[in-house]
Structures are given as structure tokens and as C-alpha cells.
Amino acid sequence: MKPANLRIDVITTFIAIVEAGSMREAGRRLGVSKSVVSQRLSALEAALNVSLLSRSTRQQALTDSGKYFFDRCQKIVEEFQLAAEEVSDRQDEFSGTIRVAAPVSFAQLHLTGVFSKFLQDNPLIDLQVEFDDKMHDLVGDSFDMAIRIGRLKNSALIVRRFGLSNRVVVCSPRYIEENGKPDTIESLENHYAVSYANITPQSEWIFRRGQELKSVTPKSRMRVNSGDIQLAAVKDGIAIAALPLFIVHKAIAAGEIEVVNFDWQLVPDDLCIIYPQNRFLARKVRALSAAVIAHVGNPPYWEKCLSAEQQENLKS
């Protein structure tokens, strides 16, 4: 194979080896065997007459030539993929696969309808959604986008923030009857709470008033890794909880639980859509993102469960 005759699959295999960190993992992502990956790399190095990777039994590293070739090829392959997408987009309908990661409760409560409508409008789309609260490796797991809720750290990912996820302290009428209602954030430490186990520190609630922050640690009676189970425990009067409005809005509207109002507000989380930085953003992915953002609204539609005064307090 001469350099002028290099096939695109050989180049994309080399890129996959570098991004995956091993030939075995690259083969898994490409859907081919490790031996095929090795053969393609050997053919590429032979055609270029250079060593692209220094390899041992435990690790691999790019040579200087390999780093230069990887940087150039990555850009070229992205341009190729973008050109293919643009040609496809000339058709009236989107087509192909979109892989999405989304948190379980949020997706079940607020995204399933969006996804169904998107598929009805775009029958050639294959939508693959991973419902999971864990933080996925978007590049390694080949996701096109992820919906995340939280205060995200700086990363190499592209982050599009499209709103705030406000949280409130809630309890049931039964809990108030048996234990009284907290009247200050300091008094929360005298109450039992059901806390969320997927964050650290699990038991600390952080409030803000203007630029001032204050943390409170209620007594934990139950720790779970599901906001839905937290809500069920609150409804049963077992404990109080600090929960996102996107989970509790219907229970508040139905009078099953009520918001405990303070002159401090829980620090909100960001509503975000995340994209891999080293992958072009296909038009169909942009369209799905726009559908999610339009559906949620700004402020999010679930905040209508609150009184006008409570909604105003969230902005303070």
C-alpha cells in the first residue's frame, strides 16, 4: 500500500487506537478484532515508512511522527465526516444514529415525549439513549451528546448551559404534623432528611442569600441513589428532603408535599447539554438539542407549580 492509496478505514483505525489507548479497545469500538486493528496499523506504518506508535506489553505512546500524523488526520477525518453529513442534510429528512446519555429521573419525567416526537418527525433516525446517572465518557463510549444536571467542572467537553435546575426543601403534611415545620435553615439540623447518595458530600445542603453562602447538614435518616425514592419517602412523612423541582413539581401541585420557604435559597444546578470536543456537531444532533431546549423552556415549565412569590424568590 502506497501513501497515495491509503484507505479511510486504515486512517480511522489509527485514530481509534490513539483515542482508545489500546488496540483491543479500538477494535471493540470499531467492531473488528484486535488482529484486524494490528494489521491495519502495520500496513499504515509500512506505507508511510515510519513508526507511529512505540508499543510495549503495557502501554503505547505516539512517536513524534505519530503525533503529527494523528493531529493532521483527525482534522481530515472530521472534515470528511462533516462533508458526508452536509451532503446527507441536503435531503429533506435527517437519517442515521444519534447516541444520547441522559439522567434517569429527568429523562423519564421530561424527555421521553421529546424523543418520541423527534422520532415521529424524523423516521430515518435511529435514536439510542442510555438512561444512567453516572458521568459517561462521551468520546470513549461514542456518545453524540449528553444531558447533565449539576455544577460541572471545567473539562475538554463542549458545554451548552440552557437553564437552571432549582431545588427546594420539601416535606409532607404528615411530617409537619408529627415533627413541626423548619422555620430557619439552621433549624434543619434538628430534622431528619432523606439524602441523595450520588453526590459528595451527600449530607450537605448549600444555601445562598445574595453573595453569601451557608451550608447546613440535617440528620440523615435514609440515603438512596434515586430522587424518585427520595420523593416517595417524603410523601410518606419519613423525612424532609432537598429535591429538584423537576422531580417534585407534580407532588407540590397536587398538595401531597409542600415547599419549606426560607429567606435563603438552595444553590441551583445547571441544565446542560454536553458534546465531545473532538467531534463535529452534526445537524441532526443540533436539531435534537434544540427540541430538548424548546421543550424545557426558560424558566423551565415545571416551575409553574410554585406561587408567584416562590418563583420570584428563586431569582434572588
mmCIF file of N, CA, C and O in Angstrom, residues 110-204:
data_model
loop_
_atom_site.group_PDB
_atom_site.id
_atom_site.type_symbol
_atom_site.label_atom_id
_atom_site.label_comp_id
_atom_site.label_asym_id
_atom_site.label_seq_id
_atom_site.Cartn_x
_atom_site.Cartn_y
_atom_site.Cartn_z
ATOM 1 N N HIS A 110 -39.216 14.008 31.727
ATOM 2 C CA HIS A 110 -39.270 15.183 30.860
ATOM 3 C C HIS A 110 -38.740 14.990 29.435
ATOM 4 O O HIS A 110 -38.881 15.916 28.631
ATOM 5 N N LEU A 111 -38.157 13.862 29.128
ATOM 6 C CA LEU A 111 -37.553 13.718 27.804
ATOM 7 C C LEU A 111 -38.196 12.667 26.908
ATOM 8 O O LEU A 111 -38.009 12.706 25.693
ATOM 9 N N THR A 112 -38.902 11.713 27.474
ATOM 10 C CA THR A 112 -39.430 10.634 26.642
ATOM 11 C C THR A 112 -40.377 11.174 25.565
ATOM 12 O O THR A 112 -40.364 10.717 24.423
ATOM 13 N N GLY A 113 -41.188 12.163 25.928
ATOM 14 C CA GLY A 113 -42.086 12.752 24.937
ATOM 15 C C GLY A 113 -41.336 13.482 23.838
ATOM 16 O O GLY A 113 -41.720 13.433 22.664
ATOM 17 N N VAL A 114 -40.256 14.171 24.215
ATOM 18 C CA VAL A 114 -39.432 14.877 23.225
ATOM 19 C C VAL A 114 -38.816 13.882 22.256
ATOM 20 O O VAL A 114 -38.819 14.087 21.034
ATOM 21 N N PHE A 115 -38.273 12.808 22.805
ATOM 22 C CA PHE A 115 -37.646 11.802 21.949
ATOM 23 C C PHE A 115 -38.668 11.165 21.011
ATOM 24 O O PHE A 115 -38.386 10.957 19.823
ATOM 25 N N SER A 116 -39.844 10.850 21.524
ATOM 26 C CA SER A 116 -40.877 10.232 20.681
ATOM 27 C C SER A 116 -41.292 11.163 19.548
ATOM 28 O O SER A 116 -41.424 10.746 18.391
ATOM 29 N N LYS A 117 -41.486 12.440 19.871
ATOM 30 C CA LYS A 117 -41.877 13.416 18.848
ATOM 31 C C LYS A 117 -40.776 13.569 17.800
ATOM 32 O O LYS A 117 -41.046 13.660 16.590
ATOM 33 N N PHE A 118 -39.522 13.584 18.243
ATOM 34 C CA PHE A 118 -38.398 13.719 17.311
ATOM 35 C C PHE A 118 -38.346 12.534 16.356
ATOM 36 O O PHE A 118 -38.087 12.699 15.156
ATOM 37 N N LEU A 119 -38.593 11.341 16.869
ATOM 38 C CA LEU A 119 -38.587 10.149 16.014
ATOM 39 C C LEU A 119 -39.774 10.138 15.063
ATOM 40 O O LEU A 119 -39.648 9.699 13.914
ATOM 41 N N GLN A 120 -40.913 10.612 15.511
ATOM 42 C CA GLN A 120 -42.071 10.701 14.618
ATOM 43 C C GLN A 120 -41.808 11.679 13.473
ATOM 44 O O GLN A 120 -42.182 11.430 12.332
ATOM 45 N N ASP A 121 -41.133 12.776 13.785
ATOM 46 C CA ASP A 121 -40.831 13.776 12.764
ATOM 47 C C ASP A 121 -39.673 13.366 11.860
ATOM 48 O O ASP A 121 -39.530 13.896 10.749
ATOM 49 N N ASN A 122 -38.845 12.442 12.340
ATOM 50 C CA ASN A 122 -37.656 12.027 11.593
ATOM 51 C C ASN A 122 -37.576 10.502 11.570
ATOM 52 O O ASN A 122 -36.787 9.903 12.310
ATOM 53 N N PRO A 123 -38.371 9.845 10.747
ATOM 54 C CA PRO A 123 -38.473 8.382 10.772
ATOM 55 C C PRO A 123 -37.202 7.642 10.353
ATOM 56 O O PRO A 123 -37.111 6.438 10.593
ATOM 57 N N LEU A 124 -36.231 8.324 9.771
ATOM 58 C CA LEU A 124 -34.984 7.664 9.373
ATOM 59 C C LEU A 124 -33.915 7.744 10.460
ATOM 60 O O LEU A 124 -32.808 7.243 10.274
ATOM 61 N N ILE A 125 -34.251 8.347 11.588
ATOM 62 C CA ILE A 125 -33.302 8.462 12.696
ATOM 63 C C ILE A 125 -33.380 7.228 13.588
ATOM 64 O O ILE A 125 -34.467 6.743 13.906
ATOM 65 N N ASP A 126 -32.216 6.733 13.972
ATOM 66 C CA ASP A 126 -32.103 5.662 14.967
ATOM 67 C C ASP A 126 -31.577 6.311 16.245
ATOM 68 O O ASP A 126 -30.406 6.689 16.317
ATOM 69 N N LEU A 127 -32.442 6.462 17.243
ATOM 70 C CA LEU A 127 -32.074 7.130 18.490
ATOM 71 C C LEU A 127 -31.709 6.090 19.542
ATOM 72 O O LEU A 127 -32.522 5.239 19.891
ATOM 73 N N GLN A 128 -30.484 6.167 20.042
ATOM 74 C CA GLN A 128 -30.007 5.240 21.062
ATOM 75 C C GLN A 128 -29.730 6.046 22.341
ATOM 76 O O GLN A 128 -28.824 6.874 22.374
ATOM 77 N N VAL A 129 -30.544 5.799 23.373
ATOM 78 C CA VAL A 129 -30.457 6.587 24.603
ATOM 79 C C VAL A 129 -30.030 5.700 25.758
ATOM 80 O O VAL A 129 -30.619 4.641 25.998
ATOM 81 N N GLU A 130 -29.010 6.142 26.474
ATOM 82 C CA GLU A 130 -28.531 5.447 27.675
ATOM 83 C C GLU A 130 -29.040 6.215 28.884
ATOM 84 O O GLU A 130 -28.610 7.345 29.139
ATOM 85 N N PHE A 131 -29.999 5.632 29.610
ATOM 86 C CA PHE A 131 -30.520 6.279 30.808
ATOM 87 C C PHE A 131 -29.659 5.859 32.000
ATOM 88 O O PHE A 131 -29.705 4.709 32.436
ATOM 89 N N ASP A 132 -28.884 6.794 32.521
ATOM 90 C CA ASP A 132 -27.964 6.463 33.608
ATOM 91 C C ASP A 132 -27.547 7.758 34.299
ATOM 92 O O ASP A 132 -27.341 8.776 33.635
ATOM 93 N N ASP A 133 -27.405 7.728 35.621
ATOM 94 C CA ASP A 133 -26.988 8.920 36.352
ATOM 95 C C ASP A 133 -25.473 9.095 36.395
ATOM 96 O O ASP A 133 -24.989 10.129 36.859
ATOM 97 N N LYS A 134 -24.722 8.119 35.947
ATOM 98 C CA LYS A 134 -23.271 8.241 36.013
ATOM 99 C C LYS A 134 -22.758 9.172 34.910
ATOM 100 O O LYS A 134 -23.431 9.419 33.906
ATOM 101 N N MET A 135 -21.538 9.666 35.104
ATOM 102 C CA MET A 135 -20.909 10.558 34.138
ATOM 103 C C MET A 135 -20.201 9.718 33.076
ATOM 104 O O MET A 135 -19.184 9.094 33.335
ATOM 105 N N HIS A 136 -20.749 9.702 31.881
ATOM 106 C CA HIS A 136 -20.195 8.882 30.815
ATOM 107 C C HIS A 136 -18.954 9.521 30.196
ATOM 108 O O HIS A 136 -18.797 10.746 30.191
ATOM 109 N N ASP A 137 -18.101 8.685 29.654
ATOM 110 C CA ASP A 137 -17.005 9.130 28.794
ATOM 111 C C ASP A 137 -17.585 9.276 27.393
ATOM 112 O O ASP A 137 -17.752 8.292 26.676
ATOM 113 N N LEU A 138 -17.904 10.488 27.005
ATOM 114 C CA LEU A 138 -18.612 10.699 25.742
ATOM 115 C C LEU A 138 -17.811 10.210 24.547
ATOM 116 O O LEU A 138 -18.358 9.597 23.632
ATOM 117 N N VAL A 139 -16.514 10.499 24.546
ATOM 118 C CA VAL A 139 -15.678 10.088 23.416
ATOM 119 C C VAL A 139 -15.481 8.581 23.429
ATOM 120 O O VAL A 139 -15.684 7.895 22.429
ATOM 121 N N GLY A 140 -15.093 8.053 24.584
ATOM 122 C CA GLY A 140 -14.818 6.624 24.678
ATOM 123 C C GLY A 140 -16.023 5.755 24.414
ATOM 124 O O GLY A 140 -15.915 4.686 23.818
ATOM 125 N N ASP A 141 -17.206 6.234 24.854
ATOM 126 C CA ASP A 141 -18.435 5.463 24.666
ATOM 127 C C ASP A 141 -19.218 5.879 23.428
ATOM 128 O O ASP A 141 -20.345 5.436 23.214
ATOM 129 N N SER A 142 -18.610 6.758 22.630
ATOM 130 C CA SER A 142 -19.163 7.164 21.327
ATOM 131 C C SER A 142 -20.550 7.801 21.420
ATOM 132 O O SER A 142 -21.432 7.513 20.617
ATOM 133 N N PHE A 143 -20.734 8.687 22.412
ATOM 134 C CA PHE A 143 -21.981 9.432 22.502
ATOM 135 C C PHE A 143 -21.874 10.719 21.691
ATOM 136 O O PHE A 143 -20.826 11.358 21.656
ATOM 137 N N ASP A 144 -22.970 11.091 21.052
ATOM 138 C CA ASP A 144 -23.013 12.356 20.317
ATOM 139 C C ASP A 144 -23.333 13.522 21.235
ATOM 140 O O ASP A 144 -22.918 14.654 20.972
ATOM 141 N N MET A 145 -24.074 13.264 22.294
ATOM 142 C CA MET A 145 -24.443 14.316 23.244
ATOM 143 C C MET A 145 -24.880 13.687 24.558
ATOM 144 O O MET A 145 -25.219 12.500 24.599
ATOM 145 N N ALA A 146 -24.839 14.474 25.601
ATOM 146 C CA ALA A 146 -25.325 14.019 26.902
ATOM 147 C C ALA A 146 -26.041 15.166 27.580
ATOM 148 O O ALA A 146 -25.655 16.332 27.434
ATOM 149 N N ILE A 147 -27.099 14.840 28.298
ATOM 150 C CA ILE A 147 -27.823 15.832 29.091
ATOM 151 C C ILE A 147 -27.398 15.628 30.535
ATOM 152 O O ILE A 147 -27.468 14.504 31.059
ATOM 153 N N ARG A 148 -26.932 16.691 31.146
ATOM 154 C CA ARG A 148 -26.428 16.583 32.511
ATOM 155 C C ARG A 148 -26.975 17.712 33.371
ATOM 156 O O ARG A 148 -27.237 18.808 32.884
ATOM 157 N N ILE A 149 -27.110 17.412 34.656
ATOM 158 C CA ILE A 149 -27.626 18.372 35.611
ATOM 159 C C ILE A 149 -26.659 18.433 36.785
ATOM 160 O O ILE A 149 -26.382 17.425 37.426
ATOM 161 N N GLY A 150 -26.117 19.608 37.035
ATOM 162 C CA GLY A 150 -25.174 19.744 38.129
ATOM 163 C C GLY A 150 -24.310 20.968 37.943
ATOM 164 O O GLY A 150 -24.487 21.753 37.019
ATOM 165 N N ARG A 151 -23.331 21.116 38.821
ATOM 166 C CA ARG A 151 -22.345 22.186 38.707
ATOM 167 C C ARG A 151 -21.100 21.548 38.140
ATOM 168 O O ARG A 151 -20.303 20.931 38.854
ATOM 169 N N LEU A 152 -20.935 21.669 36.830
ATOM 170 C CA LEU A 152 -19.905 20.927 36.123
ATOM 171 C C LEU A 152 -18.536 21.575 36.271
ATOM 172 O O LEU A 152 -18.407 22.797 36.260
ATOM 173 N N LYS A 153 -17.542 20.740 36.383
ATOM 174 C CA LYS A 153 -16.160 21.223 36.432
ATOM 175 C C LYS A 153 -15.688 21.504 35.003
ATOM 176 O O LYS A 153 -16.250 21.030 34.028
ATOM 177 N N ASN A 154 -14.621 22.294 34.907
ATOM 178 C CA ASN A 154 -14.047 22.561 33.594
ATOM 179 C C ASN A 154 -13.556 21.259 32.988
ATOM 180 O O ASN A 154 -12.993 20.400 33.653
ATOM 181 N N SER A 155 -13.749 21.108 31.688
ATOM 182 C CA SER A 155 -13.317 19.883 31.018
ATOM 183 C C SER A 155 -13.074 20.185 29.552
ATOM 184 O O SER A 155 -13.252 21.311 29.084
ATOM 185 N N ALA A 156 -12.658 19.146 28.832
ATOM 186 C CA ALA A 156 -12.411 19.305 27.401
ATOM 187 C C ALA A 156 -13.698 19.178 26.599
ATOM 188 O O ALA A 156 -13.675 19.252 25.376
ATOM 189 N N LEU A 157 -14.827 19.002 27.286
ATOM 190 C CA LEU A 157 -16.101 18.854 26.589
ATOM 191 C C LEU A 157 -16.696 20.215 26.242
ATOM 192 O O LEU A 157 -16.393 21.226 26.871
ATOM 193 N N ILE A 158 -17.543 20.238 25.238
ATOM 194 C CA ILE A 158 -18.287 21.444 24.894
ATOM 195 C C ILE A 158 -19.566 21.445 25.723
ATOM 196 O O ILE A 158 -20.342 20.498 25.677
ATOM 197 N N VAL A 159 -19.786 22.512 26.489
ATOM 198 C CA VAL A 159 -20.925 22.587 27.404
ATOM 199 C C VAL A 159 -21.869 23.691 26.944
ATOM 200 O O VAL A 159 -21.462 24.837 26.775
ATOM 201 N N ARG A 160 -23.126 23.341 26.746
ATOM 202 C CA ARG A 160 -24.155 24.333 26.431
ATOM 203 C C ARG A 160 -25.146 24.372 27.584
ATOM 204 O O ARG A 160 -25.951 23.465 27.767
ATOM 205 N N ARG A 161 -25.068 25.431 28.387
ATOM 206 C CA ARG A 161 -25.993 25.599 29.505
ATOM 207 C C ARG A 161 -27.267 26.253 28.988
ATOM 208 O O ARG A 161 -27.210 27.287 28.327
ATOM 209 N N PHE A 162 -28.412 25.660 29.316
ATOM 210 C CA PHE A 162 -29.652 26.206 28.778
ATOM 211 C C PHE A 162 -30.684 26.531 29.854
ATOM 212 O O PHE A 162 -31.841 26.818 29.553
ATOM 213 N N GLY A 163 -30.261 26.520 31.098
ATOM 214 C CA GLY A 163 -31.190 26.877 32.158
ATOM 215 C C GLY A 163 -30.689 26.437 33.512
ATOM 216 O O GLY A 163 -29.573 25.910 33.642
ATOM 217 N N LEU A 164 -31.510 26.677 34.530
ATOM 218 C CA LEU A 164 -31.180 26.287 35.893
ATOM 219 C C LEU A 164 -32.158 25.235 36.392
ATOM 220 O O LEU A 164 -33.350 25.286 36.092
ATOM 221 N N SER A 165 -31.633 24.308 37.160
ATOM 222 C CA SER A 165 -32.467 23.331 37.853
ATOM 223 C C SER A 165 -32.498 23.730 39.325
ATOM 224 O O SER A 165 -31.556 23.475 40.079
ATOM 225 N N ASN A 166 -33.581 24.406 39.715
ATOM 226 C CA ASN A 166 -33.709 24.838 41.098
ATOM 227 C C ASN A 166 -34.149 23.683 41.985
ATOM 228 O O ASN A 166 -34.911 22.808 41.568
ATOM 229 N N ARG A 167 -33.650 23.697 43.211
ATOM 230 C CA ARG A 167 -34.025 22.696 44.206
ATOM 231 C C ARG A 167 -34.731 23.381 45.364
ATOM 232 O O ARG A 167 -34.476 24.546 45.662
ATOM 233 N N VAL A 168 -35.592 22.650 46.033
ATOM 234 C CA VAL A 168 -36.343 23.193 47.177
ATOM 235 C C VAL A 168 -36.362 22.162 48.298
ATOM 236 O O VAL A 168 -36.213 20.958 48.067
ATOM 237 N N VAL A 169 -36.535 22.657 49.496
ATOM 238 C CA VAL A 169 -36.734 21.773 50.650
ATOM 239 C C VAL A 169 -38.220 21.459 50.731
ATOM 240 O O VAL A 169 -39.065 22.360 50.697
ATOM 241 N N VAL A 170 -38.546 20.177 50.813
ATOM 242 C CA VAL A 170 -39.946 19.759 50.829
ATOM 243 C C VAL A 170 -40.220 18.785 51.979
ATOM 244 O O VAL A 170 -39.321 18.068 52.435
ATOM 245 N N CYS A 171 -41.455 18.781 52.409
ATOM 246 C CA CYS A 171 -41.901 17.810 53.409
ATOM 247 C C CYS A 171 -43.401 17.608 53.243
ATOM 248 O O CYS A 171 -44.067 18.362 52.521
ATOM 249 N N SER A 172 -43.942 16.604 53.889
ATOM 250 C CA SER A 172 -45.354 16.276 53.743
ATOM 251 C C SER A 172 -46.169 16.851 54.899
ATOM 252 O O SER A 172 -45.623 17.153 55.968
ATOM 253 N N PRO A 173 -47.465 17.008 54.709
ATOM 254 C CA PRO A 173 -48.326 17.441 55.837
ATOM 255 C C PRO A 173 -48.195 16.525 57.048
ATOM 256 O O PRO A 173 -48.232 16.987 58.190
ATOM 257 N N ARG A 174 -48.056 15.235 56.805
ATOM 258 C CA ARG A 174 -47.918 14.292 57.918
ATOM 259 C C ARG A 174 -46.635 14.570 58.701
ATOM 260 O O ARG A 174 -46.638 14.545 59.936
ATOM 261 N N TYR A 175 -45.547 14.842 57.977
ATOM 262 C CA TYR A 175 -44.282 15.119 58.665
ATOM 263 C C TYR A 175 -44.411 16.381 59.517
ATOM 264 O O TYR A 175 -43.952 16.421 60.665
ATOM 265 N N ILE A 176 -45.058 17.419 58.968
ATOM 266 C CA ILE A 176 -45.226 18.673 59.703
ATOM 267 C C ILE A 176 -46.057 18.446 60.968
ATOM 268 O O ILE A 176 -45.742 18.967 62.044
ATOM 269 N N GLU A 177 -47.114 17.634 60.846
ATOM 270 C CA GLU A 177 -47.986 17.349 61.992
ATOM 271 C C GLU A 177 -47.216 16.638 63.092
ATOM 272 O O GLU A 177 -47.424 16.912 64.287
ATOM 273 N N GLU A 178 -46.305 15.740 62.714
ATOM 274 C CA GLU A 178 -45.603 14.931 63.711
ATOM 275 C C GLU A 178 -44.312 15.571 64.217
ATOM 276 O O GLU A 178 -43.884 15.313 65.350
ATOM 277 N N ASN A 179 -43.689 16.413 63.378
ATOM 278 C CA ASN A 179 -42.362 16.916 63.726
ATOM 279 C C ASN A 179 -42.233 18.439 63.695
ATOM 280 O O ASN A 179 -41.190 18.978 64.072
ATOM 281 N N GLY A 180 -43.264 19.111 63.217
ATOM 282 C CA GLY A 180 -43.151 20.544 63.062
ATOM 283 C C GLY A 180 -42.474 20.900 61.750
ATOM 284 O O GLY A 180 -41.879 20.047 61.083
ATOM 285 N N LYS A 181 -42.571 22.183 61.405
ATOM 286 C CA LYS A 181 -42.028 22.639 60.135
ATOM 287 C C LYS A 181 -40.794 23.507 60.383
ATOM 288 O O LYS A 181 -40.842 24.427 61.218
ATOM 289 N N PRO A 182 -39.684 23.220 59.694
ATOM 290 C CA PRO A 182 -38.498 24.070 59.887
ATOM 291 C C PRO A 182 -38.831 25.520 59.538
ATOM 292 O O PRO A 182 -39.518 25.787 58.553
ATOM 293 N N ASP A 183 -38.319 26.453 60.349
ATOM 294 C CA ASP A 183 -38.598 27.856 60.068
ATOM 295 C C ASP A 183 -37.350 28.653 59.699
ATOM 296 O O ASP A 183 -37.454 29.777 59.196
ATOM 297 N N THR A 184 -36.175 28.110 59.954
ATOM 298 C CA THR A 184 -34.913 28.710 59.527
ATOM 299 C C THR A 184 -34.027 27.607 58.972
ATOM 300 O O THR A 184 -34.228 26.422 59.278
ATOM 301 N N ILE A 185 -33.023 27.981 58.178
ATOM 302 C CA ILE A 185 -32.150 26.923 57.641
ATOM 303 C C ILE A 185 -31.332 26.285 58.755
ATOM 304 O O ILE A 185 -30.968 25.105 58.669
ATOM 305 N N GLU A 186 -31.041 27.041 59.835
ATOM 306 C CA GLU A 186 -30.323 26.455 60.969
ATOM 307 C C GLU A 186 -31.149 25.367 61.641
ATOM 308 O O GLU A 186 -30.611 24.355 62.123
ATOM 309 N N SER A 187 -32.474 25.541 61.653
ATOM 310 C CA SER A 187 -33.342 24.552 62.309
ATOM 311 C C SER A 187 -33.398 23.243 61.540
ATOM 312 O O SER A 187 -33.848 22.220 62.082
ATOM 313 N N LEU A 188 -32.933 23.232 60.297
ATOM 314 C CA LEU A 188 -32.917 21.992 59.519
ATOM 315 C C LEU A 188 -32.049 20.924 60.177
ATOM 316 O O LEU A 188 -32.290 19.728 60.014
ATOM 317 N N GLU A 189 -31.049 21.358 60.917
ATOM 318 C CA GLU A 189 -30.156 20.396 61.559
ATOM 319 C C GLU A 189 -30.849 19.625 62.678
ATOM 320 O O GLU A 189 -30.312 18.634 63.179
ATOM 321 N N ASN A 190 -32.040 20.055 63.075
ATOM 322 C CA ASN A 190 -32.823 19.333 64.091
ATOM 323 C C ASN A 190 -33.840 18.389 63.454
ATOM 324 O O ASN A 190 -34.638 17.776 64.166
ATOM 325 N N HIS A 191 -33.813 18.303 62.116
ATOM 326 C CA HIS A 191 -34.771 17.459 61.395
ATOM 327 C C HIS A 191 -34.047 16.327 60.668
ATOM 328 O O HIS A 191 -32.871 16.441 60.326
ATOM 329 N N TYR A 192 -34.796 15.248 60.441
ATOM 330 C CA TYR A 192 -34.257 14.122 59.691
ATOM 331 C C TYR A 192 -34.506 14.315 58.195
ATOM 332 O O TYR A 192 -35.540 14.839 57.779
ATOM 333 N N ALA A 193 -33.529 13.872 57.412
ATOM 334 C CA ALA A 193 -33.617 14.043 55.961
ATOM 335 C C ALA A 193 -33.341 12.730 55.248
ATOM 336 O O ALA A 193 -32.632 11.863 55.763
ATOM 337 N N VAL A 194 -33.935 12.595 54.066
ATOM 338 C CA VAL A 194 -33.559 11.513 53.163
ATOM 339 C C VAL A 194 -32.666 12.152 52.109
ATOM 340 O O VAL A 194 -33.070 13.083 51.414
ATOM 341 N N SER A 195 -31.416 11.692 52.012
ATOM 342 C CA SER A 195 -30.413 12.355 51.185
ATOM 343 C C SER A 195 -30.084 11.533 49.942
ATOM 344 O O SER A 195 -30.371 10.338 49.854
ATOM 345 N N TYR A 196 -29.482 12.219 48.997
ATOM 346 C CA TYR A 196 -29.131 11.625 47.703
ATOM 347 C C TYR A 196 -27.700 11.121 47.763
ATOM 348 O O TYR A 196 -26.770 11.877 48.060
ATOM 349 N N ALA A 197 -27.510 9.840 47.480
ATOM 350 C CA ALA A 197 -26.210 9.196 47.690
ATOM 351 C C ALA A 197 -25.236 9.370 46.533
ATOM 352 O O ALA A 197 -24.070 9.007 46.658
ATOM 353 N N ASN A 198 -25.684 9.924 45.410
ATOM 354 C CA ASN A 198 -24.799 10.020 44.239
ATOM 355 C C ASN A 198 -23.996 11.306 44.185
ATOM 356 O O ASN A 198 -23.356 11.586 43.182
ATOM 357 N N ILE A 199 -24.033 12.119 45.249
ATOM 358 C CA ILE A 199 -23.231 13.328 45.271
ATOM 359 C C ILE A 199 -22.354 13.328 46.505
ATOM 360 O O ILE A 199 -22.619 12.630 47.475
ATOM 361 N N THR A 200 -21.285 14.119 46.475
ATOM 362 C CA THR A 200 -20.360 14.215 47.593
ATOM 363 C C THR A 200 -20.131 15.689 47.922
ATOM 364 O O THR A 200 -19.852 16.478 47.030
ATOM 365 N N PRO A 201 -20.212 16.124 49.177
ATOM 366 C CA PRO A 201 -20.665 15.312 50.309
ATOM 367 C C PRO A 201 -22.171 15.108 50.258
ATOM 368 O O PRO A 201 -22.904 16.010 49.877
ATOM 369 N N GLN A 202 -22.609 13.917 50.649
ATOM 370 C CA GLN A 202 -24.009 13.546 50.461
ATOM 371 C C GLN A 202 -24.960 14.330 51.347
ATOM 372 O O GLN A 202 -26.095 14.590 50.986
ATOM 373 N N SER A 203 -24.546 14.695 52.554
ATOM 374 C CA SER A 203 -25.484 15.226 53.537
ATOM 375 C C SER A 203 -25.492 16.752 53.625
ATOM 376 O O SER A 203 -26.258 17.317 54.392
ATOM 377 N N GLU A 204 -24.645 17.430 52.869
ATOM 378 C CA GLU A 204 -24.516 18.882 52.988
ATOM 379 C C GLU A 204 -25.444 19.599 52.024
ATOM 380 O O GLU A 204 -25.427 19.338 50.825
#
